Short mmCIF file of N, CA and C in Angstrom, two decimals:
data_model
loop_
_atom_site.label_atom_id
_atom_site.label_comp_id
_atom_site.label_asym_id
_atom_site.label_seq_id
_atom_site.Cartn_x
_atom_site.Cartn_y
_atom_site.Cartn_z
N UNK A 19 -64.61 -17.59 -13.68
CA UNK A 19 -65.60 -18.62 -14.01
C UNK A 19 -64.95 -19.95 -14.22
N UNK A 20 -63.87 -20.07 -14.85
CA UNK A 20 -63.21 -21.25 -15.06
C UNK A 20 -62.94 -22.07 -13.70
N UNK A 21 -62.42 -21.31 -12.78
CA UNK A 21 -62.10 -22.01 -11.54
C UNK A 21 -63.45 -22.45 -10.78
N UNK A 22 -64.57 -21.81 -10.92
CA UNK A 22 -65.82 -22.11 -10.33
C UNK A 22 -66.46 -23.29 -10.96
N UNK A 23 -66.13 -23.51 -12.31
CA UNK A 23 -66.84 -24.57 -12.99
C UNK A 23 -66.10 -25.80 -13.35
N UNK A 24 -64.69 -25.76 -13.32
CA UNK A 24 -64.03 -26.85 -13.74
C UNK A 24 -62.84 -27.17 -12.80
N UNK A 25 -62.52 -28.54 -12.60
CA UNK A 25 -61.58 -29.00 -11.68
C UNK A 25 -60.09 -28.60 -12.33
N UNK A 26 -59.96 -28.53 -13.63
CA UNK A 26 -58.76 -28.10 -14.31
C UNK A 26 -59.12 -26.87 -15.20
N UNK A 27 -59.23 -25.73 -14.63
CA UNK A 27 -59.62 -24.56 -15.45
C UNK A 27 -58.54 -24.17 -16.48
N UNK A 28 -59.06 -23.56 -17.56
CA UNK A 28 -58.11 -22.97 -18.58
C UNK A 28 -57.50 -21.70 -17.86
N UNK A 29 -56.32 -21.41 -18.15
CA UNK A 29 -55.72 -20.29 -17.65
C UNK A 29 -56.10 -19.07 -18.42
N UNK A 30 -55.85 -17.81 -17.91
CA UNK A 30 -56.19 -16.61 -18.59
C UNK A 30 -55.52 -16.60 -19.95
N UNK A 31 -54.25 -16.95 -19.95
CA UNK A 31 -53.43 -16.98 -21.14
C UNK A 31 -54.05 -17.91 -22.25
N UNK A 32 -54.48 -19.17 -21.81
CA UNK A 32 -55.11 -19.91 -22.71
C UNK A 32 -56.41 -19.42 -23.36
N UNK A 33 -57.24 -18.87 -22.52
CA UNK A 33 -58.46 -18.32 -22.94
C UNK A 33 -58.14 -17.16 -23.91
N UNK A 34 -57.32 -16.30 -23.63
CA UNK A 34 -56.94 -15.18 -24.56
C UNK A 34 -56.37 -15.74 -25.88
N UNK A 35 -55.60 -16.80 -25.87
CA UNK A 35 -55.12 -17.39 -27.10
C UNK A 35 -56.23 -18.06 -27.89
N UNK A 36 -57.24 -18.67 -27.26
CA UNK A 36 -58.36 -19.28 -27.87
C UNK A 36 -59.20 -18.08 -28.53
N UNK A 37 -59.37 -17.01 -28.00
CA UNK A 37 -60.14 -15.92 -28.57
C UNK A 37 -59.50 -15.48 -29.88
N UNK A 38 -58.30 -15.71 -30.06
CA UNK A 38 -57.58 -15.25 -31.24
C UNK A 38 -57.40 -16.42 -32.34
N UNK A 39 -57.85 -17.60 -31.82
CA UNK A 39 -57.71 -18.84 -32.75
C UNK A 39 -58.84 -18.72 -33.83
N UNK A 40 -58.50 -18.80 -35.05
CA UNK A 40 -59.53 -18.75 -36.02
C UNK A 40 -60.40 -19.88 -36.25
N UNK A 41 -60.07 -21.09 -35.59
CA UNK A 41 -60.97 -22.17 -35.51
C UNK A 41 -61.92 -22.19 -34.34
N UNK A 42 -61.75 -21.28 -33.45
CA UNK A 42 -62.55 -21.19 -32.24
C UNK A 42 -63.76 -20.28 -32.47
N UNK A 43 -64.78 -20.57 -31.76
CA UNK A 43 -65.99 -19.79 -31.73
C UNK A 43 -66.44 -19.73 -30.31
N UNK A 44 -66.66 -18.53 -29.75
CA UNK A 44 -67.24 -18.43 -28.34
C UNK A 44 -68.32 -17.51 -28.31
N UNK A 45 -69.24 -17.85 -27.44
CA UNK A 45 -70.51 -17.06 -27.08
C UNK A 45 -70.55 -16.79 -25.63
N UNK A 46 -70.91 -15.62 -25.19
CA UNK A 46 -71.11 -15.25 -23.79
C UNK A 46 -72.62 -15.01 -23.72
N UNK A 47 -73.13 -15.31 -22.47
CA UNK A 47 -74.49 -15.04 -22.10
C UNK A 47 -74.46 -14.07 -20.88
N UNK A 48 -75.36 -13.02 -20.94
CA UNK A 48 -75.34 -12.01 -19.97
C UNK A 48 -76.79 -11.89 -19.32
N UNK A 49 -76.69 -11.60 -18.14
CA UNK A 49 -78.10 -11.47 -17.33
C UNK A 49 -77.78 -10.35 -16.34
N UNK A 50 -78.73 -9.27 -16.45
CA UNK A 50 -78.64 -8.15 -15.61
C UNK A 50 -77.32 -7.43 -15.79
N UNK A 51 -76.81 -7.41 -17.03
CA UNK A 51 -75.59 -6.63 -17.22
C UNK A 51 -74.33 -7.29 -16.80
N UNK A 52 -74.46 -8.52 -16.31
CA UNK A 52 -73.27 -9.43 -15.90
C UNK A 52 -73.08 -10.61 -16.84
N UNK A 53 -71.89 -11.00 -16.97
CA UNK A 53 -71.68 -12.24 -17.75
C UNK A 53 -72.12 -13.29 -16.83
N UNK A 54 -72.95 -14.17 -17.38
CA UNK A 54 -73.47 -15.42 -16.56
C UNK A 54 -72.77 -16.60 -17.04
N UNK A 55 -72.30 -16.69 -18.23
CA UNK A 55 -71.74 -17.96 -18.80
C UNK A 55 -71.16 -17.68 -20.10
N UNK A 56 -70.42 -18.77 -20.56
CA UNK A 56 -69.96 -18.86 -21.94
C UNK A 56 -69.92 -20.24 -22.40
N UNK A 57 -69.83 -20.29 -23.72
CA UNK A 57 -69.61 -21.62 -24.46
C UNK A 57 -68.80 -21.46 -25.64
N UNK A 58 -67.96 -22.63 -25.82
CA UNK A 58 -67.06 -22.42 -26.99
C UNK A 58 -66.85 -23.73 -27.73
N UNK A 59 -66.55 -23.56 -29.03
CA UNK A 59 -66.31 -24.83 -29.80
C UNK A 59 -65.22 -24.49 -30.71
N UNK A 60 -64.57 -25.61 -31.31
CA UNK A 60 -63.59 -25.40 -32.35
C UNK A 60 -64.23 -26.11 -33.60
N UNK A 61 -64.09 -25.44 -34.70
CA UNK A 61 -64.64 -25.86 -35.92
C UNK A 61 -63.57 -26.34 -36.82
N UNK A 62 -63.54 -27.53 -37.25
CA UNK A 62 -62.49 -28.09 -38.21
C UNK A 62 -63.39 -28.56 -39.37
N UNK A 63 -63.16 -27.90 -40.50
CA UNK A 63 -63.83 -28.18 -41.78
C UNK A 63 -65.35 -28.12 -41.42
N UNK A 64 -66.07 -29.25 -41.56
CA UNK A 64 -67.43 -29.35 -41.27
C UNK A 64 -67.74 -30.10 -40.01
N UNK A 65 -66.95 -30.04 -39.10
CA UNK A 65 -67.05 -30.78 -37.77
C UNK A 65 -66.88 -29.72 -36.70
N UNK A 66 -67.69 -29.94 -35.62
CA UNK A 66 -67.65 -28.95 -34.45
C UNK A 66 -67.35 -29.78 -33.12
N UNK A 67 -66.43 -29.29 -32.32
CA UNK A 67 -66.04 -29.88 -31.11
C UNK A 67 -66.27 -28.90 -29.96
N UNK A 68 -67.29 -29.09 -29.24
CA UNK A 68 -67.49 -28.30 -28.16
C UNK A 68 -66.51 -28.42 -26.96
N UNK A 69 -65.87 -27.32 -26.58
CA UNK A 69 -64.85 -27.36 -25.50
C UNK A 69 -65.37 -27.16 -24.19
N UNK A 70 -66.06 -26.12 -24.08
CA UNK A 70 -66.56 -25.73 -22.64
C UNK A 70 -68.02 -25.10 -22.84
N UNK A 71 -68.83 -25.33 -21.83
CA UNK A 71 -70.07 -24.73 -21.49
C UNK A 71 -69.92 -24.49 -19.96
N UNK A 72 -69.91 -23.16 -19.70
CA UNK A 72 -69.62 -22.79 -18.23
C UNK A 72 -70.68 -21.66 -17.86
N UNK A 73 -71.29 -21.93 -16.60
CA UNK A 73 -72.20 -20.95 -16.13
C UNK A 73 -71.84 -20.70 -14.68
N UNK A 74 -71.63 -19.41 -14.37
CA UNK A 74 -71.38 -19.11 -12.98
C UNK A 74 -72.37 -19.64 -12.10
N UNK A 75 -72.05 -20.31 -10.92
CA UNK A 75 -73.00 -20.91 -9.98
C UNK A 75 -74.24 -19.91 -9.65
N UNK A 76 -74.13 -18.81 -9.51
CA UNK A 76 -75.21 -17.86 -9.13
C UNK A 76 -76.31 -17.85 -10.30
N UNK A 77 -75.94 -18.17 -11.44
CA UNK A 77 -76.88 -18.12 -12.55
C UNK A 77 -77.27 -19.45 -13.03
N UNK A 78 -77.00 -20.53 -12.52
CA UNK A 78 -77.45 -21.82 -12.79
C UNK A 78 -78.83 -22.09 -12.61
N UNK A 79 -79.48 -23.00 -13.23
CA UNK A 79 -80.97 -23.36 -13.09
C UNK A 79 -81.76 -22.14 -13.61
N UNK A 80 -81.21 -21.42 -14.50
CA UNK A 80 -82.03 -20.26 -15.08
C UNK A 80 -82.14 -20.31 -16.62
N UNK A 81 -81.65 -21.46 -17.21
CA UNK A 81 -81.76 -21.59 -18.64
C UNK A 81 -80.54 -21.07 -19.35
N UNK A 82 -79.50 -20.55 -18.62
CA UNK A 82 -78.32 -20.05 -19.40
C UNK A 82 -77.65 -21.01 -20.12
N UNK A 83 -77.41 -22.17 -19.60
CA UNK A 83 -76.63 -23.21 -20.34
C UNK A 83 -77.36 -23.69 -21.47
N UNK A 84 -78.71 -23.71 -21.37
CA UNK A 84 -79.54 -24.24 -22.45
C UNK A 84 -79.52 -23.17 -23.68
N UNK A 85 -79.54 -22.02 -23.31
CA UNK A 85 -79.39 -20.90 -24.39
C UNK A 85 -78.07 -20.90 -25.06
N UNK A 86 -77.01 -21.21 -24.31
CA UNK A 86 -75.64 -21.21 -24.86
C UNK A 86 -75.59 -22.55 -25.87
N UNK A 87 -76.13 -23.61 -25.40
CA UNK A 87 -76.05 -24.85 -26.16
C UNK A 87 -76.85 -24.68 -27.42
N UNK A 88 -77.98 -24.01 -27.23
CA UNK A 88 -78.80 -23.67 -28.46
C UNK A 88 -78.13 -22.77 -29.42
N UNK A 89 -77.35 -21.90 -28.93
CA UNK A 89 -76.63 -20.89 -29.84
C UNK A 89 -75.48 -21.67 -30.51
N UNK A 90 -74.85 -22.64 -29.83
CA UNK A 90 -73.91 -23.51 -30.58
C UNK A 90 -74.45 -24.36 -31.65
N UNK A 91 -75.75 -24.94 -31.37
CA UNK A 91 -76.43 -25.66 -32.37
C UNK A 91 -76.83 -24.79 -33.62
N UNK A 92 -77.40 -23.50 -33.31
CA UNK A 92 -77.65 -22.64 -34.38
C UNK A 92 -76.35 -22.28 -35.22
N UNK A 93 -75.27 -22.18 -34.56
CA UNK A 93 -74.05 -21.85 -35.28
C UNK A 93 -73.66 -23.04 -36.17
N UNK A 94 -73.82 -24.25 -35.70
CA UNK A 94 -73.50 -25.43 -36.47
C UNK A 94 -74.39 -25.49 -37.75
N UNK A 95 -75.73 -25.22 -37.50
CA UNK A 95 -76.55 -25.30 -38.69
C UNK A 95 -76.23 -24.16 -39.73
N UNK A 96 -75.91 -23.02 -39.21
CA UNK A 96 -75.56 -21.88 -40.07
C UNK A 96 -74.30 -22.24 -40.96
N UNK A 97 -73.32 -22.71 -40.23
CA UNK A 97 -72.03 -23.09 -40.84
C UNK A 97 -72.13 -24.43 -41.60
N UNK A 98 -73.33 -25.15 -41.58
CA UNK A 98 -73.41 -26.47 -42.25
C UNK A 98 -72.52 -27.49 -41.78
N UNK A 99 -72.35 -27.52 -40.49
CA UNK A 99 -71.50 -28.53 -39.81
C UNK A 99 -72.28 -29.90 -39.89
N UNK A 100 -71.54 -30.97 -39.94
CA UNK A 100 -72.13 -32.26 -39.97
C UNK A 100 -72.48 -32.72 -38.59
N UNK A 101 -71.76 -32.28 -37.58
CA UNK A 101 -72.07 -32.64 -36.16
C UNK A 101 -71.44 -31.71 -35.25
N UNK A 102 -71.75 -31.88 -33.92
CA UNK A 102 -71.28 -31.18 -32.77
C UNK A 102 -70.97 -32.39 -31.87
N UNK A 103 -69.78 -32.47 -31.31
CA UNK A 103 -69.47 -33.56 -30.23
C UNK A 103 -68.77 -32.83 -29.07
N UNK A 104 -68.80 -33.64 -27.95
CA UNK A 104 -68.32 -33.14 -26.64
C UNK A 104 -68.02 -34.30 -25.67
N UNK A 105 -67.26 -34.03 -24.54
CA UNK A 105 -67.14 -34.95 -23.57
C UNK A 105 -67.85 -34.38 -22.35
N UNK A 106 -68.47 -35.23 -21.57
CA UNK A 106 -69.03 -34.75 -20.33
C UNK A 106 -68.84 -35.81 -19.19
N UNK A 107 -68.60 -35.41 -18.00
CA UNK A 107 -68.47 -36.35 -16.94
C UNK A 107 -69.63 -37.27 -16.86
N UNK A 108 -69.47 -38.56 -16.67
CA UNK A 108 -70.47 -39.41 -16.35
C UNK A 108 -71.45 -39.04 -15.31
N UNK A 109 -71.03 -38.52 -14.20
CA UNK A 109 -71.78 -38.17 -13.09
C UNK A 109 -72.55 -36.84 -13.24
N UNK A 110 -72.30 -36.01 -14.38
CA UNK A 110 -72.90 -34.76 -14.41
C UNK A 110 -74.34 -34.93 -15.17
N UNK A 111 -75.19 -35.40 -14.25
CA UNK A 111 -76.64 -35.66 -14.72
C UNK A 111 -77.30 -34.43 -15.35
N UNK A 112 -77.13 -33.25 -14.73
CA UNK A 112 -77.66 -32.05 -15.27
C UNK A 112 -77.25 -31.73 -16.60
N UNK A 113 -76.04 -31.82 -16.93
CA UNK A 113 -75.40 -31.59 -18.24
C UNK A 113 -75.88 -32.67 -19.23
N UNK A 114 -75.96 -33.79 -18.79
CA UNK A 114 -76.44 -34.97 -19.63
C UNK A 114 -77.90 -34.68 -20.06
N UNK A 115 -78.69 -34.36 -19.14
CA UNK A 115 -80.09 -34.13 -19.53
C UNK A 115 -80.25 -32.95 -20.42
N UNK A 116 -79.47 -31.82 -20.19
CA UNK A 116 -79.47 -30.75 -21.11
C UNK A 116 -79.00 -31.04 -22.56
N UNK A 117 -77.93 -31.84 -22.69
CA UNK A 117 -77.40 -32.23 -24.01
C UNK A 117 -78.45 -33.18 -24.68
N UNK A 118 -79.05 -34.06 -23.93
CA UNK A 118 -80.07 -34.99 -24.58
C UNK A 118 -81.19 -34.12 -25.02
N UNK A 119 -81.56 -33.20 -24.24
CA UNK A 119 -82.70 -32.27 -24.71
C UNK A 119 -82.40 -31.63 -26.00
N UNK A 120 -81.14 -31.37 -26.22
CA UNK A 120 -80.76 -30.66 -27.53
C UNK A 120 -80.35 -31.62 -28.61
N UNK A 121 -80.63 -32.91 -28.35
CA UNK A 121 -80.53 -33.88 -29.43
C UNK A 121 -79.17 -34.64 -29.49
N UNK A 122 -78.37 -34.46 -28.39
CA UNK A 122 -77.04 -35.16 -28.40
C UNK A 122 -77.29 -36.68 -27.88
N UNK A 123 -76.59 -37.58 -28.44
CA UNK A 123 -76.62 -38.96 -27.95
C UNK A 123 -75.27 -39.54 -27.68
N UNK A 124 -75.24 -40.37 -26.80
CA UNK A 124 -73.96 -41.12 -26.42
C UNK A 124 -73.33 -41.99 -27.57
N UNK A 125 -72.16 -41.65 -27.86
CA UNK A 125 -71.58 -42.41 -29.11
C UNK A 125 -70.32 -43.05 -28.68
N UNK A 126 -69.97 -42.90 -27.28
CA UNK A 126 -68.75 -43.45 -26.84
C UNK A 126 -68.35 -43.18 -25.40
N UNK A 127 -67.21 -43.63 -24.93
CA UNK A 127 -66.89 -43.46 -23.54
C UNK A 127 -65.41 -43.35 -23.56
N UNK A 128 -64.76 -42.37 -22.78
CA UNK A 128 -63.41 -42.13 -22.59
C UNK A 128 -63.01 -42.57 -21.17
N UNK A 129 -62.53 -43.78 -20.97
CA UNK A 129 -62.18 -44.19 -19.56
C UNK A 129 -61.23 -43.27 -18.85
N UNK A 130 -61.51 -42.95 -17.64
CA UNK A 130 -60.55 -42.14 -16.80
C UNK A 130 -60.08 -40.85 -17.43
N UNK A 131 -61.00 -40.21 -18.30
CA UNK A 131 -60.78 -39.11 -19.00
C UNK A 131 -60.43 -37.78 -18.01
N UNK A 132 -61.28 -37.90 -16.89
CA UNK A 132 -61.21 -36.62 -16.05
C UNK A 132 -60.47 -37.02 -14.73
N UNK A 133 -59.87 -36.00 -14.18
CA UNK A 133 -59.17 -36.08 -12.86
C UNK A 133 -59.89 -35.24 -11.77
N UNK A 134 -59.63 -35.43 -10.63
CA UNK A 134 -60.13 -34.54 -9.52
C UNK A 134 -61.56 -34.39 -9.50
N UNK A 135 -62.40 -35.41 -9.34
CA UNK A 135 -61.99 -36.83 -9.07
C UNK A 135 -61.90 -37.52 -10.44
N UNK A 136 -61.21 -38.64 -10.46
CA UNK A 136 -61.02 -39.41 -11.72
C UNK A 136 -62.41 -40.03 -12.08
N UNK A 137 -62.70 -39.90 -13.32
CA UNK A 137 -64.03 -40.46 -13.87
C UNK A 137 -63.96 -40.44 -15.33
N UNK A 138 -64.81 -41.41 -15.80
CA UNK A 138 -65.01 -41.60 -17.24
C UNK A 138 -65.79 -40.35 -17.86
N UNK A 139 -65.43 -40.09 -19.06
CA UNK A 139 -66.28 -39.22 -19.95
C UNK A 139 -67.03 -39.82 -20.85
N UNK A 140 -68.31 -39.37 -20.99
CA UNK A 140 -69.05 -39.91 -22.05
C UNK A 140 -69.03 -38.96 -23.24
N UNK A 141 -68.83 -39.57 -24.42
CA UNK A 141 -68.76 -38.82 -25.63
C UNK A 141 -70.12 -38.67 -26.16
N UNK A 142 -70.62 -37.49 -26.39
CA UNK A 142 -72.02 -37.16 -27.05
C UNK A 142 -71.77 -36.50 -28.24
N UNK A 143 -72.68 -36.82 -29.19
CA UNK A 143 -72.64 -36.13 -30.50
C UNK A 143 -74.16 -35.83 -31.08
N UNK A 144 -74.26 -34.80 -31.70
CA UNK A 144 -75.49 -34.40 -32.27
C UNK A 144 -75.08 -34.18 -33.71
N UNK A 145 -75.81 -34.98 -34.60
CA UNK A 145 -75.73 -34.85 -36.13
C UNK A 145 -76.68 -33.90 -36.63
N UNK A 146 -76.23 -33.13 -37.73
CA UNK A 146 -77.19 -32.22 -38.38
C UNK A 146 -77.51 -32.71 -39.78
#
């Protein structure tokens, strides 16, 4: 899934380590008995930093990413986090629309944050 979704995918070793990280929280979405996607964040005190929202191409445009983002927001409310924040490629219009639907707003820009292709990241945050 990482290779299908990201130009610089996390390695299996990195993912395994993150699953053991006490500050990390991951959720998986399944459809028809198959993993369709996952989302993860790091929680530091009362702050949440979304690392990844990934959906296999075959399951896109079916609401999987929205359910995952909704679950991350529910986790944030449950844990009484002050905010969730993330970076997204400026050209990723689908993701931007999804995050805006969930109440995220642009609070900054990270020039040349991404490679392959090089692109700015928009910093989005939702306050609770």
